[in-house]
Coordinates of C-alpha atoms in Angstrom, one line a residue:
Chain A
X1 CA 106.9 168.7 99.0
X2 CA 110.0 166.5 97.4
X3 CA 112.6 168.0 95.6
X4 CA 113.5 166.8 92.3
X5 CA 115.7 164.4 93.4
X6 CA 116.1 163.8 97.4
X7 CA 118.9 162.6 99.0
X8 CA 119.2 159.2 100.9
X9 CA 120.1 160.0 104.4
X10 CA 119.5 156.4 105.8
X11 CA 119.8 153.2 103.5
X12 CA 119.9 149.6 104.5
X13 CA 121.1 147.1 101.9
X14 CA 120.7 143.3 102.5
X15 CA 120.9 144.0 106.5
X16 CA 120.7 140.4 108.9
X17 CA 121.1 140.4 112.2
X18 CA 121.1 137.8 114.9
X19 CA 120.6 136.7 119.1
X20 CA 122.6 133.7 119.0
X21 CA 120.3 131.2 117.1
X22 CA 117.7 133.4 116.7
X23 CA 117.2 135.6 113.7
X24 CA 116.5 139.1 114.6
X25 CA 116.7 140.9 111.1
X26 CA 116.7 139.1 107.8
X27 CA 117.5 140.7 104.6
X28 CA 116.4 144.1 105.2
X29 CA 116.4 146.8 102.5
X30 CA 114.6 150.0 102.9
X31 CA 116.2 154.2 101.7
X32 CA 114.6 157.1 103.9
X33 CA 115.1 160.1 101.7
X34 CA 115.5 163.5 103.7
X35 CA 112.4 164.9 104.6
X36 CA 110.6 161.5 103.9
X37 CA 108.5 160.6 107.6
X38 CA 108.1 156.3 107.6
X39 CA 106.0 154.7 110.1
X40 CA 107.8 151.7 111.0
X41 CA 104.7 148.7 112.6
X42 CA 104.6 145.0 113.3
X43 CA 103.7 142.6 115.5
X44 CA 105.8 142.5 119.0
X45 CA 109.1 141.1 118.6
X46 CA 108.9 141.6 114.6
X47 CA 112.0 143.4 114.9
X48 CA 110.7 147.1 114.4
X49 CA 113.3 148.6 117.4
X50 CA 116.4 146.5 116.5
X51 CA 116.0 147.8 113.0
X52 CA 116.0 151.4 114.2
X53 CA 118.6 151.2 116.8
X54 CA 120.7 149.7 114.4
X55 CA 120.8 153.3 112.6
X56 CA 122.8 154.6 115.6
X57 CA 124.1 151.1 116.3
X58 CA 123.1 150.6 119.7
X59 CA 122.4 147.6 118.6
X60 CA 125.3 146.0 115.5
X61 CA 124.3 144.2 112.6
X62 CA 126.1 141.4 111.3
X63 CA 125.8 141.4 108.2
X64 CA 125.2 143.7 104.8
X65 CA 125.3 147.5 105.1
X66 CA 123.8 150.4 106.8
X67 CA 125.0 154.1 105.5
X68 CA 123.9 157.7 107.1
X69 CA 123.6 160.4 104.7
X70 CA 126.5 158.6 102.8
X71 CA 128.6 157.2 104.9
X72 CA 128.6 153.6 106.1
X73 CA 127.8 152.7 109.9
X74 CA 129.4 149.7 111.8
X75 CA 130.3 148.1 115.0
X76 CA 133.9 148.9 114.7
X77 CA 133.6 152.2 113.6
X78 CA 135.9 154.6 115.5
X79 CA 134.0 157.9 115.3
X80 CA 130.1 156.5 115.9
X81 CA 130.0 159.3 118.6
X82 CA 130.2 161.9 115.2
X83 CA 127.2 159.5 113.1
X84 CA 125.0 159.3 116.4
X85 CA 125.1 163.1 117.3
X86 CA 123.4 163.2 113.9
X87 CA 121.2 160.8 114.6
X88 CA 117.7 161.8 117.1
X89 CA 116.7 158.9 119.1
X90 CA 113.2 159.0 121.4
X91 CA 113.0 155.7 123.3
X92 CA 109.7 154.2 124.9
X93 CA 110.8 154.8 128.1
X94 CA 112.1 158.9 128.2
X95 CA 115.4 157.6 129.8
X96 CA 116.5 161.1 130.6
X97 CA 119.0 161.4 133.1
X98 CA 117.5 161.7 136.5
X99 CA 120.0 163.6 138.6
X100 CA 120.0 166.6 136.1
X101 CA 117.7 169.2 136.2
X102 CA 115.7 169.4 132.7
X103 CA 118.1 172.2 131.2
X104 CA 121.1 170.2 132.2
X105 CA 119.8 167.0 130.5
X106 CA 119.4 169.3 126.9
X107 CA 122.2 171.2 127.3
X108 CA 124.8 168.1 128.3
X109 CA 125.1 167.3 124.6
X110 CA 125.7 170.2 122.9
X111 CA 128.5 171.4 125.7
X112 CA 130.6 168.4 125.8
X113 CA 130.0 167.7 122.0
X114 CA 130.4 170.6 120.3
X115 CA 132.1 172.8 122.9
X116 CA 128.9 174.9 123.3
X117 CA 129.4 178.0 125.9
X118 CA 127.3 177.2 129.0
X119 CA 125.2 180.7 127.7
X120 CA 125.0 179.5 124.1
X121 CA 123.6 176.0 125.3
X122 CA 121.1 177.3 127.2
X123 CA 119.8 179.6 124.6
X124 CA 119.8 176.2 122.4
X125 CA 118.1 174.3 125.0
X126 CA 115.5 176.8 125.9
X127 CA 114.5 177.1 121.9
X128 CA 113.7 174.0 121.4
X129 CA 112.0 173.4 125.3
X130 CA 109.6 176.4 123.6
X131 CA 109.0 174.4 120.8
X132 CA 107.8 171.7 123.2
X133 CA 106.0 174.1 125.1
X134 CA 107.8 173.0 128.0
X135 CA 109.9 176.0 128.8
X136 CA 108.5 176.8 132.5
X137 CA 109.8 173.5 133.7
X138 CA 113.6 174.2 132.7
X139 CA 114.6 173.9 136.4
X140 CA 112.9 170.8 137.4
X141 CA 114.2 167.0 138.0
X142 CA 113.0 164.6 135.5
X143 CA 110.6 162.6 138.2
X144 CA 108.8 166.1 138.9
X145 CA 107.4 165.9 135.5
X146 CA 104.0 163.9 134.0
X147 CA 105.4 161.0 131.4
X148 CA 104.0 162.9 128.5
X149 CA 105.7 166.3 129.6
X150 CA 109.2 164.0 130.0
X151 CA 108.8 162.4 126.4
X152 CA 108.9 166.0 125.2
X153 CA 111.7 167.0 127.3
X154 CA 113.3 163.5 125.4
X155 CA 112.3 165.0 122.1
X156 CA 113.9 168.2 122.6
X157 CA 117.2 166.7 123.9
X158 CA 117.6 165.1 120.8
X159 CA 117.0 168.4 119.0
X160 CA 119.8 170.2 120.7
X161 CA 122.3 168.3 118.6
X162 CA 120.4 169.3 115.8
X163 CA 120.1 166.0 114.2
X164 CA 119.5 164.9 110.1
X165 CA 116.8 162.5 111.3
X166 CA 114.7 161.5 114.1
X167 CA 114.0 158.1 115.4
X168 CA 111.4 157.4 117.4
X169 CA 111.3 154.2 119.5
X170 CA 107.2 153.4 120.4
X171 CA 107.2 157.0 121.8
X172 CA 103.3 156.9 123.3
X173 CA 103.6 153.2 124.3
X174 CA 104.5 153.7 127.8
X175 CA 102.3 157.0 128.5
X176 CA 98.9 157.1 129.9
X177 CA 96.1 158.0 127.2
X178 CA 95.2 161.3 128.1
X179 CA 99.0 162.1 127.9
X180 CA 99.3 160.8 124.4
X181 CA 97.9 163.5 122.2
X182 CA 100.5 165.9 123.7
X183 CA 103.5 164.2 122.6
X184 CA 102.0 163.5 118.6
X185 CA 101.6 166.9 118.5
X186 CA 105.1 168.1 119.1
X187 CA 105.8 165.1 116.3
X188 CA 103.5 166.5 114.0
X189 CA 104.9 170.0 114.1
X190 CA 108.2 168.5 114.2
X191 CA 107.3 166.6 110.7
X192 CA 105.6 169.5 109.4
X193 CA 109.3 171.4 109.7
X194 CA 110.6 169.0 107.2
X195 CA 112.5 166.8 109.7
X196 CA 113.3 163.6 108.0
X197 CA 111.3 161.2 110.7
X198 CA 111.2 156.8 111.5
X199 CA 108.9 155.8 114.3
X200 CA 107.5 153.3 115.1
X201 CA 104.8 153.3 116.5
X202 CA 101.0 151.6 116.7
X203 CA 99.3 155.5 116.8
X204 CA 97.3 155.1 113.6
X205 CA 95.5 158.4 112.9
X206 CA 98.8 159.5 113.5
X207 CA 100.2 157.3 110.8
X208 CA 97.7 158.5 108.4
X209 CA 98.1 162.8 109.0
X210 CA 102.2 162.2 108.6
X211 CA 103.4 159.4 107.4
X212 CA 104.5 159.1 103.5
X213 CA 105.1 155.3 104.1
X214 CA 103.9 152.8 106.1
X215 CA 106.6 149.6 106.6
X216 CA 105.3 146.6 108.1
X217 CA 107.1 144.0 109.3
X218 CA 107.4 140.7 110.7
X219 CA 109.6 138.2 112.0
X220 CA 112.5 140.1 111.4
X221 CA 111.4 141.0 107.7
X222 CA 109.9 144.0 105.8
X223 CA 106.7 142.6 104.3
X224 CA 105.1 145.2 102.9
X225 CA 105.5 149.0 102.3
X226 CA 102.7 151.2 101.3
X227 CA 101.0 155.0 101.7
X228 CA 99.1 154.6 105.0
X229 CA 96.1 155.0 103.3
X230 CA 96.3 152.0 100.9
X231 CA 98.4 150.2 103.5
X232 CA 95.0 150.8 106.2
X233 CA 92.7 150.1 103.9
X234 CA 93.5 147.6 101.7
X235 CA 96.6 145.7 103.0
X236 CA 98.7 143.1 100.5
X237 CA 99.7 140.2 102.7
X238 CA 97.9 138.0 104.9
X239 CA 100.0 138.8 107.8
X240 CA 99.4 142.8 107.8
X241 CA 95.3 141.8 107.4
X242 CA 96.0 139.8 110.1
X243 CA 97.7 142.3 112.6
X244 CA 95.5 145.1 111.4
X245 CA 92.2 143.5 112.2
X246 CA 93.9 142.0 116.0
X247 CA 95.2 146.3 116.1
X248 CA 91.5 147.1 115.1
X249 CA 89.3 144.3 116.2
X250 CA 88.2 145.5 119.6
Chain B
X1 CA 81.0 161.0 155.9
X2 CA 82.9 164.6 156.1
X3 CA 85.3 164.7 153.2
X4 CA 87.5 167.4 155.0
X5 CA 87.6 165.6 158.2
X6 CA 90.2 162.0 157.6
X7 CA 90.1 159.7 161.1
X8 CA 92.5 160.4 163.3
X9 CA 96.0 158.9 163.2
X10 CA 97.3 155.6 165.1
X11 CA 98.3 156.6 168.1
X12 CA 102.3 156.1 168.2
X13 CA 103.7 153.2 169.7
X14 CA 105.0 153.3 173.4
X15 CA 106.4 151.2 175.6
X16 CA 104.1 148.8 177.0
X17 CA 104.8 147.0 180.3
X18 CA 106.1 144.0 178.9
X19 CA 109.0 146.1 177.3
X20 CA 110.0 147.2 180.0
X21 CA 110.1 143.9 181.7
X22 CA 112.1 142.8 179.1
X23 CA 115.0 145.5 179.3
X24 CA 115.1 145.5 182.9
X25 CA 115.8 141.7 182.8
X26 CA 118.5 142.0 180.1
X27 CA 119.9 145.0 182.6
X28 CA 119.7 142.8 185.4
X29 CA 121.7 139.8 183.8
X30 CA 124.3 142.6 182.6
X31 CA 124.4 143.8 186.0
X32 CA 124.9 139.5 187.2
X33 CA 127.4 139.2 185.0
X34 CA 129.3 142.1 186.1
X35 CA 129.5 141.5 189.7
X36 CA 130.2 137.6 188.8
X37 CA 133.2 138.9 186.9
X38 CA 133.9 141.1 190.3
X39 CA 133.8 138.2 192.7
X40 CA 135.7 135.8 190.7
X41 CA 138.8 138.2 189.0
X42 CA 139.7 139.8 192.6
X43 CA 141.2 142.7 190.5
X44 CA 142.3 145.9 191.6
X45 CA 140.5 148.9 188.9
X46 CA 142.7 151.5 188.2
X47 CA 141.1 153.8 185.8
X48 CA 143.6 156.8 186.7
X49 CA 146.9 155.5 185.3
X50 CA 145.4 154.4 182.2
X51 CA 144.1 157.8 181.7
X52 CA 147.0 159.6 182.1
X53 CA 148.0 157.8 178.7
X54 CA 145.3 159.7 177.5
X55 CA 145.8 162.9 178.8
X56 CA 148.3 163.7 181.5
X57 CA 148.5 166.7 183.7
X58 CA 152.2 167.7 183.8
X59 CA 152.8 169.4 187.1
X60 CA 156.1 171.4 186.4
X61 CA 154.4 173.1 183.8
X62 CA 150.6 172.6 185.3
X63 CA 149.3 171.8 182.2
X64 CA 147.7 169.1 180.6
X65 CA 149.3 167.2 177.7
X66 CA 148.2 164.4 175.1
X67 CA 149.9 161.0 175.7
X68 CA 149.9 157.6 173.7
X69 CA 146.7 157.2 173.3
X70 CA 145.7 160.5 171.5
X71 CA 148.6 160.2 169.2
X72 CA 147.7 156.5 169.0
X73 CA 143.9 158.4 167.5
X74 CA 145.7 160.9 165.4
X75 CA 147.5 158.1 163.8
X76 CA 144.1 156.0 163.1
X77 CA 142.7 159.2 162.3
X78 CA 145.5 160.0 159.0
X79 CA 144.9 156.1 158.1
X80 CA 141.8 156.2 157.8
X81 CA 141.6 159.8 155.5
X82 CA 144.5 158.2 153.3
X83 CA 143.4 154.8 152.9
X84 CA 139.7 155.8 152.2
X85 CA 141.3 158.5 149.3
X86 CA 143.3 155.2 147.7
X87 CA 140.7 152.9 148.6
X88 CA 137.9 155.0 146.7
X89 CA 140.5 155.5 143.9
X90 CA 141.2 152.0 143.8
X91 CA 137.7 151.1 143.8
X92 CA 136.3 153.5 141.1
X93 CA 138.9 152.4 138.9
X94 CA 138.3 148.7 139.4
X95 CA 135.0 148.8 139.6
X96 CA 134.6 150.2 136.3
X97 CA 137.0 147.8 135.0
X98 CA 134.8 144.8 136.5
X99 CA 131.6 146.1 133.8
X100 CA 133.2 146.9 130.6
X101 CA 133.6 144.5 127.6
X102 CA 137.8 144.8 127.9
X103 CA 138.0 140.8 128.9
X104 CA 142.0 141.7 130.3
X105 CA 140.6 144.5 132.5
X106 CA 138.1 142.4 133.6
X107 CA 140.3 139.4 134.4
X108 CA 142.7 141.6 136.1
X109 CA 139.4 143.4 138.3
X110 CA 137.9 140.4 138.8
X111 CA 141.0 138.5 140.1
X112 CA 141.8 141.3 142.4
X113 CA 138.6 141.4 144.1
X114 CA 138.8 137.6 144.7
X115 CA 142.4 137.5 145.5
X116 CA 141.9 139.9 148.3
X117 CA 138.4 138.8 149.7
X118 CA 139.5 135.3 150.1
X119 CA 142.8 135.7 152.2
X120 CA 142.2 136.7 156.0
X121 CA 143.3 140.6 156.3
X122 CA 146.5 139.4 158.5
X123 CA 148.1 137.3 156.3
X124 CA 147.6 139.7 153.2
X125 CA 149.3 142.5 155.9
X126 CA 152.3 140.4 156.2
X127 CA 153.1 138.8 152.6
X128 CA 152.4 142.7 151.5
X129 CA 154.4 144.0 154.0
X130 CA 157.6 141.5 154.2
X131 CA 157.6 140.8 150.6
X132 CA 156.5 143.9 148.5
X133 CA 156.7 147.2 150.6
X134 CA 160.1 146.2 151.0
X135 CA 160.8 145.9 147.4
X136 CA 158.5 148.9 146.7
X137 CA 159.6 151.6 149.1
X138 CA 163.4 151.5 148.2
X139 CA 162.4 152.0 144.5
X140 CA 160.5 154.8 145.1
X141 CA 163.5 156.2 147.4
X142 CA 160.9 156.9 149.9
X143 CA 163.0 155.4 152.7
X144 CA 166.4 157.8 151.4
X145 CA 164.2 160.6 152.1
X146 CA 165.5 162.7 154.2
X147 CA 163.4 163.1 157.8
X148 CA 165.4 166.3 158.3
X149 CA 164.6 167.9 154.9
X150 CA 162.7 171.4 154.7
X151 CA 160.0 169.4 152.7
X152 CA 158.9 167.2 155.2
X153 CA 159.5 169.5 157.8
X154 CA 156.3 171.7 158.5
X155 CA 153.1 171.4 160.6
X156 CA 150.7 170.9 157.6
X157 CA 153.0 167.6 156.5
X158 CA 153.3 166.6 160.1
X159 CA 149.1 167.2 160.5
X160 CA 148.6 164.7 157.7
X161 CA 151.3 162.4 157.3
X162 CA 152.6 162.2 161.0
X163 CA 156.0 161.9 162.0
X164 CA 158.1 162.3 158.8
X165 CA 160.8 159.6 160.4
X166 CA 158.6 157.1 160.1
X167 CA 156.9 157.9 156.9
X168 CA 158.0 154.7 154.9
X169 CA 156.6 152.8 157.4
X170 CA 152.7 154.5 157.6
X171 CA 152.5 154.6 153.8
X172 CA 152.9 151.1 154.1
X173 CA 150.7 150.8 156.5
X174 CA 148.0 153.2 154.5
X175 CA 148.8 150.9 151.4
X176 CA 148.1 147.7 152.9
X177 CA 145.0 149.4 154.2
X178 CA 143.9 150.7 150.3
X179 CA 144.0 147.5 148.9
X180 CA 142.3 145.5 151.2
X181 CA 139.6 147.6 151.7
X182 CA 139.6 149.0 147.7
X183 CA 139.1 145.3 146.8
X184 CA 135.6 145.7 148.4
X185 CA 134.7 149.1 147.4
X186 CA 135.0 147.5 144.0
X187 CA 132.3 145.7 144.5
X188 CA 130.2 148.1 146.0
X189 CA 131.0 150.2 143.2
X190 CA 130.4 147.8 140.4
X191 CA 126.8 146.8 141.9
X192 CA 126.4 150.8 141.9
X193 CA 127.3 151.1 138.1
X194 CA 125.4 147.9 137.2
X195 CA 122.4 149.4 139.0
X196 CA 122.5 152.2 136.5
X197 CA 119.6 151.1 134.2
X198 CA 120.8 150.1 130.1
X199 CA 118.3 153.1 129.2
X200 CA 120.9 155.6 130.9
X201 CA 123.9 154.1 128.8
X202 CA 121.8 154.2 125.7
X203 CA 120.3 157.7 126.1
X204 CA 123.7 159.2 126.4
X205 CA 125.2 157.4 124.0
X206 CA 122.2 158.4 121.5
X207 CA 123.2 161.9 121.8
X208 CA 126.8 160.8 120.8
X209 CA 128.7 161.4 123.8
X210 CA 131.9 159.8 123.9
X211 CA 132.5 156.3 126.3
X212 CA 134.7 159.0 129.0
X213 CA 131.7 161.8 128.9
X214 CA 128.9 159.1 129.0
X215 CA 130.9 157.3 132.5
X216 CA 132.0 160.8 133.5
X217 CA 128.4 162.3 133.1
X218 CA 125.8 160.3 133.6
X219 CA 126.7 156.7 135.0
X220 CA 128.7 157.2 137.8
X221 CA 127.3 160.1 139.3
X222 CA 123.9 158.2 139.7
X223 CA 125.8 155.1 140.4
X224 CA 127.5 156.6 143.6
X225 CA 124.7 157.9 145.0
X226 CA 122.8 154.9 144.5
X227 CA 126.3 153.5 146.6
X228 CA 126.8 156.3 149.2
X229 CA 125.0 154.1 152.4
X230 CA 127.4 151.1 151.8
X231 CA 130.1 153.3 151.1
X232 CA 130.0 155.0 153.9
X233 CA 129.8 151.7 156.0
X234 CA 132.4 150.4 154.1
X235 CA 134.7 153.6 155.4
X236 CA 133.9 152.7 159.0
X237 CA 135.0 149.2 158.5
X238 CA 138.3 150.9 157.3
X239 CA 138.5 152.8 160.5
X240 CA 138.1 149.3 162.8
X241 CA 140.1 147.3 160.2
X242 CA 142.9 150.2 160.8
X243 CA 144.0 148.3 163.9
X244 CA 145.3 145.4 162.3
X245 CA 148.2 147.2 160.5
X246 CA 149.5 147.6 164.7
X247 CA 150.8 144.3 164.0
X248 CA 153.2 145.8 161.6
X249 CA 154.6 148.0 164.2
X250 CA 152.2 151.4 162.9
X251 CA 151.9 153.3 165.8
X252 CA 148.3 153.7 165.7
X253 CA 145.5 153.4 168.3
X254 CA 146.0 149.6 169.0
X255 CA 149.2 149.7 168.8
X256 CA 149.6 152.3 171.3
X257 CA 146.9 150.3 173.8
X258 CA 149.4 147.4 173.6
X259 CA 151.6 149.3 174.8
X260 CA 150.2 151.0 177.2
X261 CA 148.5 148.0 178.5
X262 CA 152.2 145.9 179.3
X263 CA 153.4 149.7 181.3
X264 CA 150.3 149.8 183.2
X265 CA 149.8 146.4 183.0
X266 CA 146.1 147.5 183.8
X267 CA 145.0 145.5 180.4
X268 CA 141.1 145.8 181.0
X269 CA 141.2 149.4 181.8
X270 CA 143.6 150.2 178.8
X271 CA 141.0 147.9 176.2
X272 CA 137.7 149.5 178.1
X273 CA 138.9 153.0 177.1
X274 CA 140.0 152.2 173.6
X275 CA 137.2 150.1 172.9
X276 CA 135.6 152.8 174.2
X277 CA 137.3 155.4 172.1
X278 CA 136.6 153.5 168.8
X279 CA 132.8 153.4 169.7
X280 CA 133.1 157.0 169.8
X281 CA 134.8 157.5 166.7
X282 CA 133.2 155.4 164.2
X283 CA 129.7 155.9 165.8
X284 CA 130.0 159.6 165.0
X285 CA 130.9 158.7 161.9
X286 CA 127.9 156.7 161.5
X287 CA 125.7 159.5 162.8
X288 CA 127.1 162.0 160.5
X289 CA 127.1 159.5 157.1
X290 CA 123.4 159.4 158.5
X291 CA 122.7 163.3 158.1
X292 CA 124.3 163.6 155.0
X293 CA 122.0 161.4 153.3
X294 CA 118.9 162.6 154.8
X295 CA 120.2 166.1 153.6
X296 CA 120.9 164.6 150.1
X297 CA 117.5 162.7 149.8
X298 CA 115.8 165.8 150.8
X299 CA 117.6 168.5 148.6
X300 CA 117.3 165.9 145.7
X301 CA 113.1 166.3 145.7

């Protein structure tokens, strides 16, 4: 499914990062080629969401470099607004805006962004609330929905700006179990259409069916990156036998 | 057990006997204290002549007229429109300032707020008034303006800025009023915009809006509703709080019950009905601020 020769749409060379004393990311290198899908796992606090929100520098990292498709992100950047729009990001917790209806909170972006027509947007919006299979729900409030059906409404708000990649921030974490299954399968489709994908998350079959690389990390550093299935079955370091059997222990 | 049949409800609460004990006792010791004040004032009610401040029937023309005390209300009234308008402007515009990383804006937000709170409302009227509306007014020309002039000089202006010969002096009194009152509806809008979980900034600025668009958008219209109860206490405050800017000679309600108080000289009469008249007012107020919201909560579901 690679072409010949990819093209690096998110790189990070030699990236640290810090809370005050505390060292947060430490010498992190790792190139996502377009259409590549990494699963991104680790202990809690192993630095696994500041490394993605980094990429669309809600968080800023202090020290080596970061570059989207090419061009180099940073905290002082003037344009970020242009590198986040393309830029998907699914957090844990849906955070869609509550006093919009579910069209208004897809078709906010591509209106005040890119000048969509009110008419145009809602076409946008209603395409991709399809494709979540979520389209009878367009005129509801966020808090009418179930969790799983609002993490979908999250995915396709990120869609409407038709991003380069997708990040996904522990997307099932927060939603109850039978609403899981749901939301991997709009990712699965969504990975099957090519889209250049980071998650992290702890959902292993779901690691397995889609992912081309598994990162593991640890106190702020990338330990070990493998396939999922060698990385499942026969992990390197101590530490990813260690998580793996506390992940599948019980 | 029958699953379709649940027990039936509490029955509501009523008065019991004891209640009513109570309030007639507190009735009763009202109803002391009044004829105490009775026996010992040896005062001669008038309720008439204070009225006819109020409204008075004019017998040439055998009509009745508005007096003092409803222009007195008008003037509250226009204070209280203006000064919430400033105050609101004020306070968005401040209270924003007091959340974002900026550290001059939020020095210059933070030392308004406790500049203002911490000096009594009188004293802030007079240094404002005696030191900087006089410097202020002149600059603006607003005191060359002409009272004659075809601009000032229609019912709409007169409807909402009053008089026009004494504009200079209720701007300054609507200014005063702003300030005071917009140091606190910074707060109230701060808390409001602080209140706005860090998931809401991050999700719109995920989808790249810009810093305007993400305010404009999505913080502050959930961070004034969140603030819409204490706002709308904090506007009835401004309506009471109106009456102090009297004491720089605005003719509003208070002002006017001064005066009417030293003709009549029939002072509790004169304070009784304006006290009265205020109750009214900012009461209805109160009821109405309650509707909205019960409206808003319900068409939000």
């Amino acid at each position: 499914m690679l072409d010949a020769t990819p093209r690096p749409l998110v790189q990070f060379r030699d990236v640290c990062k810090w809370y005050g004393d505390f060292s947060a990311l430490h010498d992190i290198n790792l190139t996502v080629h377009e259409g590549e899908k990494v699963v991104v796992c680790g202990p809690s606090g192993s630095g696994k969401s500041t490394m993605i929100r980094c990429i669309n520098q809600l968080e800023a990292h202090q020290v080596g470099t970061i570059m989207i498709d090419g061009e180099e992100v940073s905290p002082e950047m003037k344009n970020i607004e242009k590198i986040r729009r393309e830029v998907g990001m699914v957090f844990q917790n849906f955070n869609l805006f509550p006093h919009m209806t579910i069209l208004d909170n897809l078709t906010l972006g591509p209106i005040r962004n890119r000048g969509a027509s009110r008419a145009e947007a809602r076409e946008l919006a209603m395409h991709y609330l399809n494709r979540v299979h979520i389209a009878e729900q367009a005129d509801k409030y966020p808090t009418q929905l179930s969790g799983g059906q609002q993490q979908r409404v999250a995915i396709a708000r990120s869609l409407c700006m038709k991003p380069k990649v997708m990040l996904f921030d522990e997307p099932t974490s927060a939603l109850d179990p039978e609403m899981i299954a749901g939301v991997l399968d709009v990712m699965i489709e969504l990975a099957e259409e090519g889209m250049t994908m980071i998650v992290v998350t702890h959902e292993m079959g779901f690691a397995r069916k889609v992912a081309d690389r598994v990162v593991f990390m640890d106190e702020g550093e990338i330990i070990e990156v493998a396939e999922p299935e060698a990385f499942f079955s026969a992990p390197q370091s101590d530490r990813a036998q260690l998580f793996l059997s506390q992940l599948l222990g019980h | 057990m029958d699953r379709n049949t649940p027990p039936p409800a509490p029955p509501r609460k009523r008065l019991t006997a004891v209640d009513i004990l109570l309030f007639a006792s507190v009735a009763a010791l009202i109803a002391y204290a009044g004829y105490r004040v009775n026996e010992v004032l040896v005062y001669q009610w008038n309720w008439s002549r204070v009225f006819n401040f109020f409204i008075r029937f004019d017998p040439d023309t055998g009509e009745y007229v508005t007096n003092l005390l409803l222009y007195g209300l008008a003037t509250t009234l226009r204070l209280a429109l203006w000064g919430t308008v400033l105050a609101t402007i004020i306070g968005v515009v401040l209270g924003y300032w007091r959340t974002v990383d900026n550290l001059t804006l939020r020095i210059l937000s933070r030392s308004y707020v406790e500049l203002i709170r911490n000096i009594p409302p009188l004293v802030f009227i007079f240094i404002f008034y005696f030191f900087i509306s006089s410097q202020i007014f002149p600059w603006l020309g607003l005191d060359d303006l002409n009272p004659e002039g075809l601009f000032v000089d229609n019912w709409l202006f007169a409807l909402l800025f009053g008089d026009p010969a004494l504009l200079s002096n209720f701007l300054a009194g609507v200014l005063c009023l702003a300030m005071f009152e917009g140091a606190y509806v910074t707060e109230i809008v701060r808390a409001g915009i602080q209140a706005v979980g860090k998931g809401q900034w991050e999700a719109a600025r995920a989808i790249g809006l810009s810093r305007t668009n993400v305010l404009r958008d999505v913080i502050l219209p959930q961070a004034l509703r969140k603030t819409l109860p204490p706002l709308a206490g904090q506007f009835i405050t401004l309506i009471k709080d109106s009456s102090i800017v009297s004491l720089i000679s605005i003719q509003e309600l208070t002002f006017m019950a001064t005066e009417v108080a030293a003709t009549t000289t029939k002072v509790f009469e004169t304070w009784i009905l304006v006290g009265a008249m205020y109750f009214v007012l900012c009461y209805s107020f109160a009821l109405l601020f309650g509707w909205l919201e019960r409206r808003a909560a319900r068409s939000r579901r």
